[in-house]
């Protein structure tokens, strides 16, 4: 049961990182030298993104399962 929860958290973290990468790429492609567009992210979303990246890195080092 605990392994299933850890796997679900890993999948949700991966989807969160992919979502932010997509929005970053979308803002990067849409901007040009005349009208640069910044990728804006709220404080809470940045906090969740950093936890997601930390969990993915820890999972890659230690493994997802206990």
CSV table of C-alpha atoms in Angstrom, one decimal:
chain,number,residue,atom,x,y,z
A,1,UNK,CA,0.0,0.0,0.0
A,2,UNK,CA,2.8,2.4,0.9
A,3,UNK,CA,4.6,1.6,-2.4
A,4,UNK,CA,1.5,2.5,-4.4
A,5,UNK,CA,1.2,5.8,-2.6
A,6,UNK,CA,4.9,6.6,-3.3
A,7,UNK,CA,4.5,5.6,-6.9
A,8,UNK,CA,1.4,7.9,-7.2
A,9,UNK,CA,3.4,10.8,-5.6
A,10,UNK,CA,6.2,10.1,-8.1
A,11,UNK,CA,3.8,10.2,-11.1
A,12,UNK,CA,2.1,13.4,-9.8
A,13,UNK,CA,5.5,15.1,-9.3
A,14,UNK,CA,6.6,14.1,-12.8
A,15,UNK,CA,3.4,15.5,-14.3
A,16,UNK,CA,3.9,18.7,-12.3
A,17,UNK,CA,7.4,19.2,-13.7
A,18,UNK,CA,6.3,18.3,-17.2
A,19,UNK,CA,3.5,20.9,-16.9
A,20,UNK,CA,5.9,23.7,-15.9
A,21,UNK,CA,8.3,22.7,-18.6
A,22,UNK,CA,5.5,23.0,-21.2
A,23,UNK,CA,4.5,26.4,-19.9
A,24,UNK,CA,8.1,27.6,-19.9
A,25,UNK,CA,8.7,26.3,-23.5
A,26,UNK,CA,5.4,27.9,-24.6
A,27,UNK,CA,6.5,31.3,-23.1
A,28,UNK,CA,9.9,30.9,-24.7
A,29,UNK,CA,8.7,30.1,-28.1
A,30,UNK,CA,6.1,32.9,-28.0
A,31,UNK,CA,8.5,35.6,-27.1
A,32,UNK,CA,10.8,37.4,-29.5
A,33,UNK,CA,13.4,40.1,-29.2
A,34,UNK,CA,10.9,42.9,-29.6
A,35,UNK,CA,8.4,41.6,-27.1
A,36,UNK,CA,10.1,39.3,-24.6
A,37,UNK,CA,7.6,37.3,-22.5
A,38,UNK,CA,8.7,36.1,-19.1
A,39,UNK,CA,7.5,32.9,-17.5
A,40,UNK,CA,5.7,34.0,-14.4
A,41,UNK,CA,5.1,31.6,-11.6
A,42,UNK,CA,3.4,32.2,-8.2
A,43,UNK,CA,5.2,31.6,-4.9
A,44,UNK,CA,3.0,28.6,-4.0
A,45,UNK,CA,3.5,27.0,-7.5
A,46,UNK,CA,7.3,27.6,-7.2
A,47,UNK,CA,7.2,25.9,-3.8
A,48,UNK,CA,5.3,22.8,-5.2
A,49,UNK,CA,7.6,22.7,-8.2
A,50,UNK,CA,10.8,22.7,-6.1
A,51,UNK,CA,9.4,19.9,-3.9
A,52,UNK,CA,8.5,17.9,-7.0
A,53,UNK,CA,11.9,18.3,-8.4
A,54,UNK,CA,13.5,17.3,-5.1
A,55,UNK,CA,11.3,14.2,-4.8
A,56,UNK,CA,12.1,13.1,-8.4
A,57,UNK,CA,15.9,13.5,-7.8
A,58,UNK,CA,15.6,11.7,-4.5
A,59,UNK,CA,13.6,8.9,-6.2
A,60,UNK,CA,16.2,8.6,-9.0
A,61,UNK,CA,19.0,8.2,-6.4
A,62,UNK,CA,17.2,6.0,-3.9
A,63,UNK,CA,14.4,4.4,-6.0
A,64,UNK,CA,10.7,4.9,-5.8
A,65,UNK,CA,9.9,1.9,-3.7
A,66,UNK,CA,10.8,1.1,-0.1
